[in-house]
Amino acid sequence: MAPLERESVRNNLLRMMTPAIFARLQPLLERVDLPARHVLVEPHLPTPFVTFIESGLCSLVATSADAEDIEVGHIGSEGLVGAHVLLKVMSTPNRAFMQAPGSGIRVPAKAVLDILQDGETNTLLMNYIHCSEIQVAHSALANARYNMHERLARWLLMCHDRIGGDDLPLTHEFLSIMLGVRRSGVTNELHVIEGMKAIKATRGNIRILDRTRLEDIAGASYGEPEKEYDRLIGRALPQRR
């Protein structure tokens, strides 16, 4: 199989790396299909690969000892799955799986650790970890201080940022698990937002009709982590906003 060319790569972090560092990784880059529900990080098991998402949406999920789940992070083409590896931690209690199908480029964990010796690459990837921490912090803030419809609007905006197109393949049941609320509560709030003409919810799909209206509904619960990413990392690839 021919090595992946830099121009064909659709992950922002890989595209932001210097040509020299990309050339070092190039023989090891492997593009893989990532179907829905595909697990990229198993809890408490060694993580052999770091996966740079090119399309689709990955959820980072925290699970308690009594099997309670809640999503703590979103990852799309702006990021990578397996950030704990960058901190020289080879396993984590969290789980990462594809919420919406797509593709990614996986790289052996050792190769990613090796390129951290380069100062510019180290800064890039440490900045990404910082931005991921800000996202988790603002999720906690949203859960504690914002109403359900604001939280739901924020969550839909984050999905919209990462999924190509305006159709989000999300079920009410899955939304309830990710947001940590009852399914009936999610359904009610979707009806509210739908009544505001921001979305159209059907079985297994939510279509974004008016992103600006959705941003108005989310208010200050959305935007700060996104600004921090743009400030520290920027965009080698175009992004819808």
PDB file of C-alpha atoms in Angstrom:
ATOM      1  CA  MET A   1       0.000   0.000   0.000  1.00  0.00           C
ATOM      2  CA  ALA A   2       1.384   3.420  -0.974  1.00  0.00           C
ATOM      3  CA  PRO A   3       2.097   5.879   1.872  1.00  0.00           C
ATOM      4  CA  LEU A   4      -0.555   8.509   2.506  1.00  0.00           C
ATOM      5  CA  GLU A   5       0.217  11.853   0.913  1.00  0.00           C
ATOM      6  CA  ARG A   6      -0.007  14.928   3.106  1.00  0.00           C
ATOM      7  CA  GLU A   7      -2.507  16.589   0.744  1.00  0.00           C
ATOM      8  CA  SER A   8      -4.941  13.666   1.150  1.00  0.00           C
ATOM      9  CA  VAL A   9      -5.008  13.809   4.944  1.00  0.00           C
ATOM     10  CA  ARG A  10      -8.185  15.264   6.461  1.00  0.00           C
ATOM     11  CA  ASN A  11      -7.088  15.575  10.095  1.00  0.00           C
ATOM     12  CA  ASN A  12      -6.184  19.041  11.294  1.00  0.00           C
ATOM     13  CA  LEU A  13      -3.430  18.011  13.725  1.00  0.00           C
ATOM     14  CA  LEU A  14      -1.601  15.912  11.140  1.00  0.00           C
ATOM     15  CA  ARG A  15      -1.870  18.735   8.623  1.00  0.00           C
ATOM     16  CA  MET A  16      -0.486  21.194  11.192  1.00  0.00           C
ATOM     17  CA  MET A  17       2.685  19.134  11.721  1.00  0.00           C
ATOM     18  CA  THR A  18       5.855  20.211   9.949  1.00  0.00           C
ATOM     19  CA  PRO A  19       6.715  18.488   6.657  1.00  0.00           C
ATOM     20  CA  ALA A  20       9.718  16.833   8.322  1.00  0.00           C
ATOM     21  CA  ILE A  21       7.660  15.322  11.138  1.00  0.00           C
ATOM     22  CA  PHE A  22       4.911  14.226   8.754  1.00  0.00           C
ATOM     23  CA  ALA A  23       7.564  12.512   6.612  1.00  0.00           C
ATOM     24  CA  ARG A  24       8.801  10.605   9.691  1.00  0.00           C
ATOM     25  CA  LEU A  25       5.284   9.352  10.397  1.00  0.00           C
ATOM     26  CA  GLN A  26       4.283   8.771   6.769  1.00  0.00           C
ATOM     27  CA  PRO A  27       5.409   5.114   6.444  1.00  0.00           C
ATOM     28  CA  LEU A  28       3.417   4.261   9.597  1.00  0.00           C
ATOM     29  CA  LEU A  29       0.162   6.041   8.787  1.00  0.00           C
ATOM     30  CA  GLU A  30      -2.730   3.641   8.225  1.00  0.00           C
ATOM     31  CA  ARG A  31      -6.160   4.875   7.132  1.00  0.00           C
ATOM     32  CA  VAL A  32      -8.957   2.828   8.708  1.00  0.00           C
ATOM     33  CA  ASP A  33     -12.737   2.755   8.469  1.00  0.00           C
ATOM     34  CA  LEU A  34     -14.469   3.599  11.737  1.00  0.00           C
ATOM     35  CA  PRO A  35     -18.054   2.287  11.825  1.00  0.00           C
ATOM     36  CA  ALA A  36     -20.576   3.460  14.407  1.00  0.00           C
ATOM     37  CA  ARG A  37     -19.979   1.973  17.882  1.00  0.00           C
ATOM     38  CA  HIS A  38     -16.430   0.961  16.961  1.00  0.00           C
ATOM     39  CA  VAL A  39     -14.307   1.141  20.143  1.00  0.00           C
ATOM     40  CA  LEU A  40     -10.982   2.938  19.776  1.00  0.00           C
ATOM     41  CA  VAL A  41      -9.949   2.931  23.442  1.00  0.00           C
ATOM     42  CA  GLU A  42     -10.890   0.099  25.773  1.00  0.00           C
ATOM     43  CA  PRO A  43     -10.887   0.997  29.478  1.00  0.00           C
ATOM     44  CA  HIS A  44      -8.007  -0.351  31.559  1.00  0.00           C
ATOM     45  CA  LEU A  45      -6.291  -1.944  28.558  1.00  0.00           C
ATOM     46  CA  PRO A  46      -3.104  -0.770  26.804  1.00  0.00           C
ATOM     47  CA  THR A  47      -3.770   1.612  23.907  1.00  0.00           C
ATOM     48  CA  PRO A  48      -1.557   0.407  21.031  1.00  0.00           C
ATOM     49  CA  PHE A  49      -2.541   3.133  18.552  1.00  0.00           C
ATOM     50  CA  VAL A  50      -3.310   6.826  18.525  1.00  0.00           C
ATOM     51  CA  THR A  51      -6.062   7.534  16.002  1.00  0.00           C
ATOM     52  CA  PHE A  52      -6.307  10.857  14.173  1.00  0.00           C
ATOM     53  CA  ILE A  53      -9.970  11.236  13.186  1.00  0.00           C
ATOM     54  CA  GLU A  54     -10.639  12.311   9.588  1.00  0.00           C
ATOM     55  CA  SER A  55     -14.437  12.100   9.541  1.00  0.00           C
ATOM     56  CA  GLY A  56     -17.250  11.042  11.837  1.00  0.00           C
ATOM     57  CA  LEU A  57     -17.556  11.668  15.561  1.00  0.00           C
ATOM     58  CA  CYS A  58     -15.887   9.918  18.477  1.00  0.00           C
ATOM     59  CA  SER A  59     -17.185  10.113  22.046  1.00  0.00           C
ATOM     60  CA  LEU A  60     -14.972   9.948  25.109  1.00  0.00           C
ATOM     61  CA  VAL A  61     -17.036   8.375  27.879  1.00  0.00           C
ATOM     62  CA  ALA A  62     -16.444   8.095  31.630  1.00  0.00           C
ATOM     63  CA  THR A  63     -17.926   5.009  33.288  1.00  0.00           C
ATOM     64  CA  SER A  64     -18.423   4.469  37.010  1.00  0.00           C
ATOM     65  CA  ALA A  65     -17.911   1.201  38.909  1.00  0.00           C
ATOM     66  CA  ASP A  66     -21.679   0.611  38.797  1.00  0.00           C
ATOM     67  CA  ALA A  67     -21.789   1.090  34.990  1.00  0.00           C
ATOM     68  CA  GLU A  68     -23.121   4.653  34.858  1.00  0.00           C
ATOM     69  CA  ASP A  69     -21.939   6.379  31.661  1.00  0.00           C
ATOM     70  CA  ILE A  70     -21.652   9.999  30.604  1.00  0.00           C
ATOM     71  CA  GLU A  71     -19.864  11.612  27.701  1.00  0.00           C
ATOM     72  CA  VAL A  72     -16.996  13.884  28.691  1.00  0.00           C
ATOM     73  CA  GLY A  73     -15.547  14.750  25.289  1.00  0.00           C
ATOM     74  CA  HIS A  74     -16.125  14.987  21.541  1.00  0.00           C
ATOM     75  CA  ILE A  75     -13.426  14.241  18.975  1.00  0.00           C
ATOM     76  CA  GLY A  76     -13.634  14.863  15.246  1.00  0.00           C
ATOM     77  CA  SER A  77     -11.218  15.837  12.501  1.00  0.00           C
ATOM     78  CA  GLU A  78      -9.767  18.526  14.761  1.00  0.00           C
ATOM     79  CA  GLY A  79      -8.225  15.981  17.102  1.00  0.00           C
ATOM     80  CA  LEU A  80      -6.980  12.559  18.054  1.00  0.00           C
ATOM     81  CA  VAL A  81      -8.130   9.618  20.145  1.00  0.00           C
ATOM     82  CA  GLY A  82      -5.706   8.355  22.774  1.00  0.00           C
ATOM     83  CA  ALA A  83      -4.500  11.649  24.218  1.00  0.00           C
ATOM     84  CA  HIS A  84      -3.453   9.878  27.432  1.00  0.00           C
ATOM     85  CA  VAL A  85      -0.672   8.217  25.422  1.00  0.00           C
ATOM     86  CA  LEU A  86       0.889  11.653  24.846  1.00  0.00           C
ATOM     87  CA  LEU A  87       1.228  11.899  28.632  1.00  0.00           C
ATOM     88  CA  LYS A  88       3.024   8.533  28.704  1.00  0.00           C
ATOM     89  CA  VAL A  89      -0.017   6.831  30.223  1.00  0.00           C
ATOM     90  CA  MET A  90      -0.743   3.707  28.216  1.00  0.00           C
ATOM     91  CA  SER A  91      -4.197   2.897  29.594  1.00  0.00           C
ATOM     92  CA  THR A  92      -7.164   4.834  30.959  1.00  0.00           C
ATOM     93  CA  PRO A  93     -10.453   4.086  32.767  1.00  0.00           C
ATOM     94  CA  ASN A  94     -12.298   5.999  30.020  1.00  0.00           C
ATOM     95  CA  ARG A  95     -13.679   4.497  26.833  1.00  0.00           C
ATOM     96  CA  ALA A  96     -13.655   6.054  23.354  1.00  0.00           C
ATOM     97  CA  PHE A  97     -15.953   4.879  20.572  1.00  0.00           C
ATOM     98  CA  MET A  98     -17.411   6.151  17.324  1.00  0.00           C
ATOM     99  CA  GLN A  99     -20.755   7.824  17.806  1.00  0.00           C
ATOM    100  CA  ALA A 100     -21.105   8.614  14.087  1.00  0.00           C
ATOM    101  CA  PRO A 101     -19.264   6.541  11.464  1.00  0.00           C
ATOM    102  CA  GLY A 102     -16.264   7.878   9.619  1.00  0.00           C
ATOM    103  CA  SER A 103     -12.596   7.190   9.077  1.00  0.00           C
ATOM    104  CA  GLY A 104      -9.289   7.886  10.736  1.00  0.00           C
ATOM    105  CA  ILE A 105      -5.546   7.441  10.507  1.00  0.00           C
ATOM    106  CA  ARG A 106      -3.974   5.306  13.163  1.00  0.00           C
ATOM    107  CA  VAL A 107      -0.352   5.516  14.243  1.00  0.00           C
ATOM    108  CA  PRO A 108       1.514   3.213  16.634  1.00  0.00           C
ATOM    109  CA  ALA A 109       1.650   4.777  20.091  1.00  0.00           C
ATOM    110  CA  LYS A 110       5.451   4.505  20.216  1.00  0.00           C
ATOM    111  CA  ALA A 111       5.814   6.516  17.011  1.00  0.00           C
ATOM    112  CA  VAL A 112       3.681   9.325  18.448  1.00  0.00           C
ATOM    113  CA  LEU A 113       5.767   9.362  21.628  1.00  0.00           C
ATOM    114  CA  ASP A 114       8.925   9.534  19.518  1.00  0.00           C
ATOM    115  CA  ILE A 115       7.853  12.691  17.649  1.00  0.00           C
ATOM    116  CA  LEU A 116       7.198  14.449  20.969  1.00  0.00           C
ATOM    117  CA  GLN A 117      10.970  14.922  21.122  1.00  0.00           C
ATOM    118  CA  ASP A 118      10.519  17.605  18.461  1.00  0.00           C
ATOM    119  CA  GLY A 119       9.782  20.885  20.231  1.00  0.00           C
ATOM    120  CA  GLU A 120       7.262  22.262  17.743  1.00  0.00           C
ATOM    121  CA  THR A 121       5.333  18.991  17.598  1.00  0.00           C
ATOM    122  CA  ASN A 122       5.380  18.704  21.379  1.00  0.00           C
ATOM    123  CA  THR A 123       3.869  22.187  21.681  1.00  0.00           C
ATOM    124  CA  LEU A 124       1.185  21.381  19.103  1.00  0.00           C
ATOM    125  CA  LEU A 125       0.080  18.178  20.822  1.00  0.00           C
ATOM    126  CA  MET A 126       0.316  19.567  24.365  1.00  0.00           C
ATOM    127  CA  ASN A 127      -1.840  22.490  23.226  1.00  0.00           C
ATOM    128  CA  TYR A 128      -4.354  19.954  21.965  1.00  0.00           C
ATOM    129  CA  ILE A 129      -4.408  18.224  25.359  1.00  0.00           C
ATOM    130  CA  HIS A 130      -4.975  21.620  26.989  1.00  0.00           C
ATOM    131  CA  CYS A 131      -7.906  22.312  24.632  1.00  0.00           C
ATOM    132  CA  SER A 132      -9.374  18.904  25.442  1.00  0.00           C
ATOM    133  CA  GLU A 133      -9.153  19.709  29.149  1.00  0.00           C
ATOM    134  CA  ILE A 134     -10.942  23.003  28.543  1.00  0.00           C
ATOM    135  CA  GLN A 135     -13.703  21.114  26.720  1.00  0.00           C
ATOM    136  CA  VAL A 136     -14.125  18.744  29.689  1.00  0.00           C
ATOM    137  CA  ALA A 137     -14.124  21.683  32.110  1.00  0.00           C
ATOM    138  CA  HIS A 138     -16.826  23.493  30.166  1.00  0.00           C
ATOM    139  CA  SER A 139     -18.904  20.328  29.966  1.00  0.00           C
ATOM    140  CA  ALA A 140     -18.807  20.204  33.763  1.00  0.00           C
ATOM    141  CA  LEU A 141     -19.723  23.904  33.865  1.00  0.00           C
ATOM    142  CA  ALA A 142     -22.632  23.347  31.474  1.00  0.00           C
ATOM    143  CA  ASN A 143     -23.919  20.384  33.480  1.00  0.00           C
ATOM    144  CA  ALA A 144     -23.848  22.378  36.711  1.00  0.00           C
ATOM    145  CA  ARG A 145     -24.972  25.837  35.641  1.00  0.00           C
ATOM    146  CA  TYR A 146     -27.044  25.650  32.445  1.00  0.00           C
ATOM    147  CA  ASN A 147     -30.553  24.462  31.697  1.00  0.00           C
ATOM    148  CA  MET A 148     -31.229  21.261  29.821  1.00  0.00           C
ATOM    149  CA  HIS A 149     -32.171  22.962  26.528  1.00  0.00           C
ATOM    150  CA  GLU A 150     -28.981  25.060  26.658  1.00  0.00           C
ATOM    151  CA  ARG A 151     -26.866  21.956  27.321  1.00  0.00           C
ATOM    152  CA  LEU A 152     -28.575  20.051  24.535  1.00  0.00           C
ATOM    153  CA  ALA A 153     -28.064  22.930  22.089  1.00  0.00           C
ATOM    154  CA  ARG A 154     -24.371  23.067  23.041  1.00  0.00           C
ATOM    155  CA  TRP A 155     -24.003  19.335  22.523  1.00  0.00           C
ATOM    156  CA  LEU A 156     -25.671  19.504  19.096  1.00  0.00           C
ATOM    157  CA  LEU A 157     -23.412  22.382  18.070  1.00  0.00           C
ATOM    158  CA  MET A 158     -20.335  20.391  19.076  1.00  0.00           C
ATOM    159  CA  CYS A 159     -21.580  17.465  16.981  1.00  0.00           C
ATOM    160  CA  HIS A 160     -22.322  19.805  14.064  1.00  0.00           C
ATOM    161  CA  ASP A 161     -18.769  21.175  14.234  1.00  0.00           C
ATOM    162  CA  ARG A 162     -17.390  17.678  13.681  1.00  0.00           C
ATOM    163  CA  ILE A 163     -19.848  15.868  11.396  1.00  0.00           C
ATOM    164  CA  GLY A 164     -19.880  16.791   7.725  1.00  0.00           C
ATOM    165  CA  GLY A 165     -23.327  18.008   6.693  1.00  0.00           C
ATOM    166  CA  ASP A 166     -26.355  19.076   8.689  1.00  0.00           C
ATOM    167  CA  ASP A 167     -27.736  15.605   9.488  1.00  0.00           C
ATOM    168  CA  LEU A 168     -26.618  14.201  12.848  1.00  0.00           C
ATOM    169  CA  PRO A 169     -27.278  10.433  13.135  1.00  0.00           C
ATOM    170  CA  LEU A 170     -28.270  10.503  16.813  1.00  0.00           C
ATOM    171  CA  THR A 171     -31.058   8.668  18.637  1.00  0.00           C
ATOM    172  CA  HIS A 172     -32.967  10.033  21.639  1.00  0.00           C
ATOM    173  CA  GLU A 173     -31.787   7.100  23.714  1.00  0.00           C
ATOM    174  CA  PHE A 174     -28.166   7.764  22.856  1.00  0.00           C
ATOM    175  CA  LEU A 175     -28.546  11.467  23.620  1.00  0.00           C
ATOM    176  CA  SER A 176     -29.979  10.612  27.020  1.00  0.00           C
ATOM    177  CA  ILE A 177     -26.971   8.444  27.865  1.00  0.00           C
ATOM    178  CA  MET A 178     -24.492  11.037  26.676  1.00  0.00           C
ATOM    179  CA  LEU A 179     -26.152  13.882  28.560  1.00  0.00           C
ATOM    180  CA  GLY A 180     -26.869  11.828  31.676  1.00  0.00           C
ATOM    181  CA  VAL A 181     -30.635  12.462  31.695  1.00  0.00           C
ATOM    182  CA  ARG A 182     -33.802  10.454  31.084  1.00  0.00           C
ATOM    183  CA  ARG A 183     -34.831   9.761  27.515  1.00  0.00           C
ATOM    184  CA  SER A 184     -38.180  11.486  28.088  1.00  0.00           C
ATOM    185  CA  GLY A 185     -36.337  14.630  29.150  1.00  0.00           C
ATOM    186  CA  VAL A 186     -34.254  14.634  25.965  1.00  0.00           C
ATOM    187  CA  THR A 187     -37.370  14.104  23.844  1.00  0.00           C
ATOM    188  CA  ASN A 188     -39.152  17.017  25.514  1.00  0.00           C
ATOM    189  CA  GLU A 189     -36.180  19.359  25.055  1.00  0.00           C
ATOM    190  CA  LEU A 190     -35.757  18.342  21.423  1.00  0.00           C
ATOM    191  CA  HIS A 191     -39.396  19.274  20.858  1.00  0.00           C
ATOM    192  CA  VAL A 192     -38.734  22.672  22.476  1.00  0.00           C
ATOM    193  CA  ILE A 193     -35.711  23.369  20.258  1.00  0.00           C
ATOM    194  CA  GLU A 194     -37.609  22.044  17.254  1.00  0.00           C
ATOM    195  CA  GLY A 195     -40.412  24.482  18.036  1.00  0.00           C
ATOM    196  CA  MET A 196     -37.833  27.270  17.842  1.00  0.00           C
ATOM    197  CA  LYS A 197     -37.117  26.196  14.228  1.00  0.00           C
ATOM    198  CA  ALA A 198     -33.468  25.405  14.959  1.00  0.00           C
ATOM    199  CA  ILE A 199     -33.630  21.649  14.277  1.00  0.00           C
ATOM    200  CA  LYS A 200     -35.804  18.906  12.829  1.00  0.00           C
ATOM    201  CA  ALA A 201     -35.771  15.683  14.854  1.00  0.00           C
ATOM    202  CA  THR A 202     -36.779  12.366  13.277  1.00  0.00           C
ATOM    203  CA  ARG A 203     -36.114   8.771  14.248  1.00  0.00           C
ATOM    204  CA  GLY A 204     -32.370   8.321  14.529  1.00  0.00           C
ATOM    205  CA  ASN A 205     -31.535  11.705  13.021  1.00  0.00           C
ATOM    206  CA  ILE A 206     -31.408  15.379  13.948  1.00  0.00           C
ATOM    207  CA  ARG A 207     -31.121  17.917  11.134  1.00  0.00           C
ATOM    208  CA  ILE A 208     -29.683  21.346  11.867  1.00  0.00           C
ATOM    209  CA  LEU A 209     -31.972  23.911  10.230  1.00  0.00           C
ATOM    210  CA  ASP A 210     -30.650  27.150  11.735  1.00  0.00           C
ATOM    211  CA  ARG A 211     -27.220  27.048  13.351  1.00  0.00           C
ATOM    212  CA  THR A 212     -27.365  30.715  14.401  1.00  0.00           C
ATOM    213  CA  ARG A 213     -30.620  30.067  16.249  1.00  0.00           C
ATOM    214  CA  LEU A 214     -29.055  27.027  17.921  1.00  0.00           C
ATOM    215  CA  GLU A 215     -26.121  29.158  19.062  1.00  0.00           C
ATOM    216  CA  ASP A 216     -28.583  31.655  20.533  1.00  0.00           C
ATOM    217  CA  ILE A 217     -30.249  28.836  22.484  1.00  0.00           C
ATOM    218  CA  ALA A 218     -26.928  27.500  23.772  1.00  0.00           C
ATOM    219  CA  GLY A 219     -25.828  30.980  24.828  1.00  0.00           C
ATOM    220  CA  ALA A 220     -22.589  31.213  26.792  1.00  0.00           C
ATOM    221  CA  SER A 221     -22.521  27.438  27.404  1.00  0.00           C
ATOM    222  CA  TYR A 222     -20.949  27.049  23.944  1.00  0.00           C
ATOM    223  CA  GLY A 223     -17.880  28.604  22.365  1.00  0.00           C
ATOM    224  CA  GLU A 224     -15.039  29.029  24.845  1.00  0.00           C
ATOM    225  CA  PRO A 225     -13.243  25.712  24.125  1.00  0.00           C
ATOM    226  CA  GLU A 226     -13.655  26.337  20.399  1.00  0.00           C
ATOM    227  CA  LYS A 227     -12.057  29.779  20.723  1.00  0.00           C
ATOM    228  CA  GLU A 228      -9.171  28.304  22.687  1.00  0.00           C
ATOM    229  CA  TYR A 229      -8.528  25.703  19.977  1.00  0.00           C
ATOM    230  CA  ASP A 230      -8.491  28.381  17.291  1.00  0.00           C
ATOM    231  CA  ARG A 231      -6.171  30.570  19.390  1.00  0.00           C
ATOM    232  CA  LEU A 232      -3.584  27.898  20.164  1.00  0.00           C
ATOM    233  CA  ILE A 233      -3.768  25.531  17.198  1.00  0.00           C
ATOM    234  CA  GLY A 234      -5.632  27.154  14.341  1.00  0.00           C
ATOM    235  CA  ARG A 235      -6.917  25.489  11.195  1.00  0.00           C
ATOM    236  CA  ALA A 236      -5.022  23.848   8.387  1.00  0.00           C
ATOM    237  CA  LEU A 237      -8.382  22.622   7.088  1.00  0.00           C
ATOM    238  CA  PRO A 238     -11.585  24.639   6.562  1.00  0.00           C
ATOM    239  CA  GLN A 239     -14.259  24.365   9.239  1.00  0.00           C
ATOM    240  CA  ARG A 240     -17.930  25.204   9.231  1.00  0.00           C
ATOM    241  CA  ARG A 241     -18.967  27.804  11.788  1.00  0.00           C
TER     242      ARG A 241
END
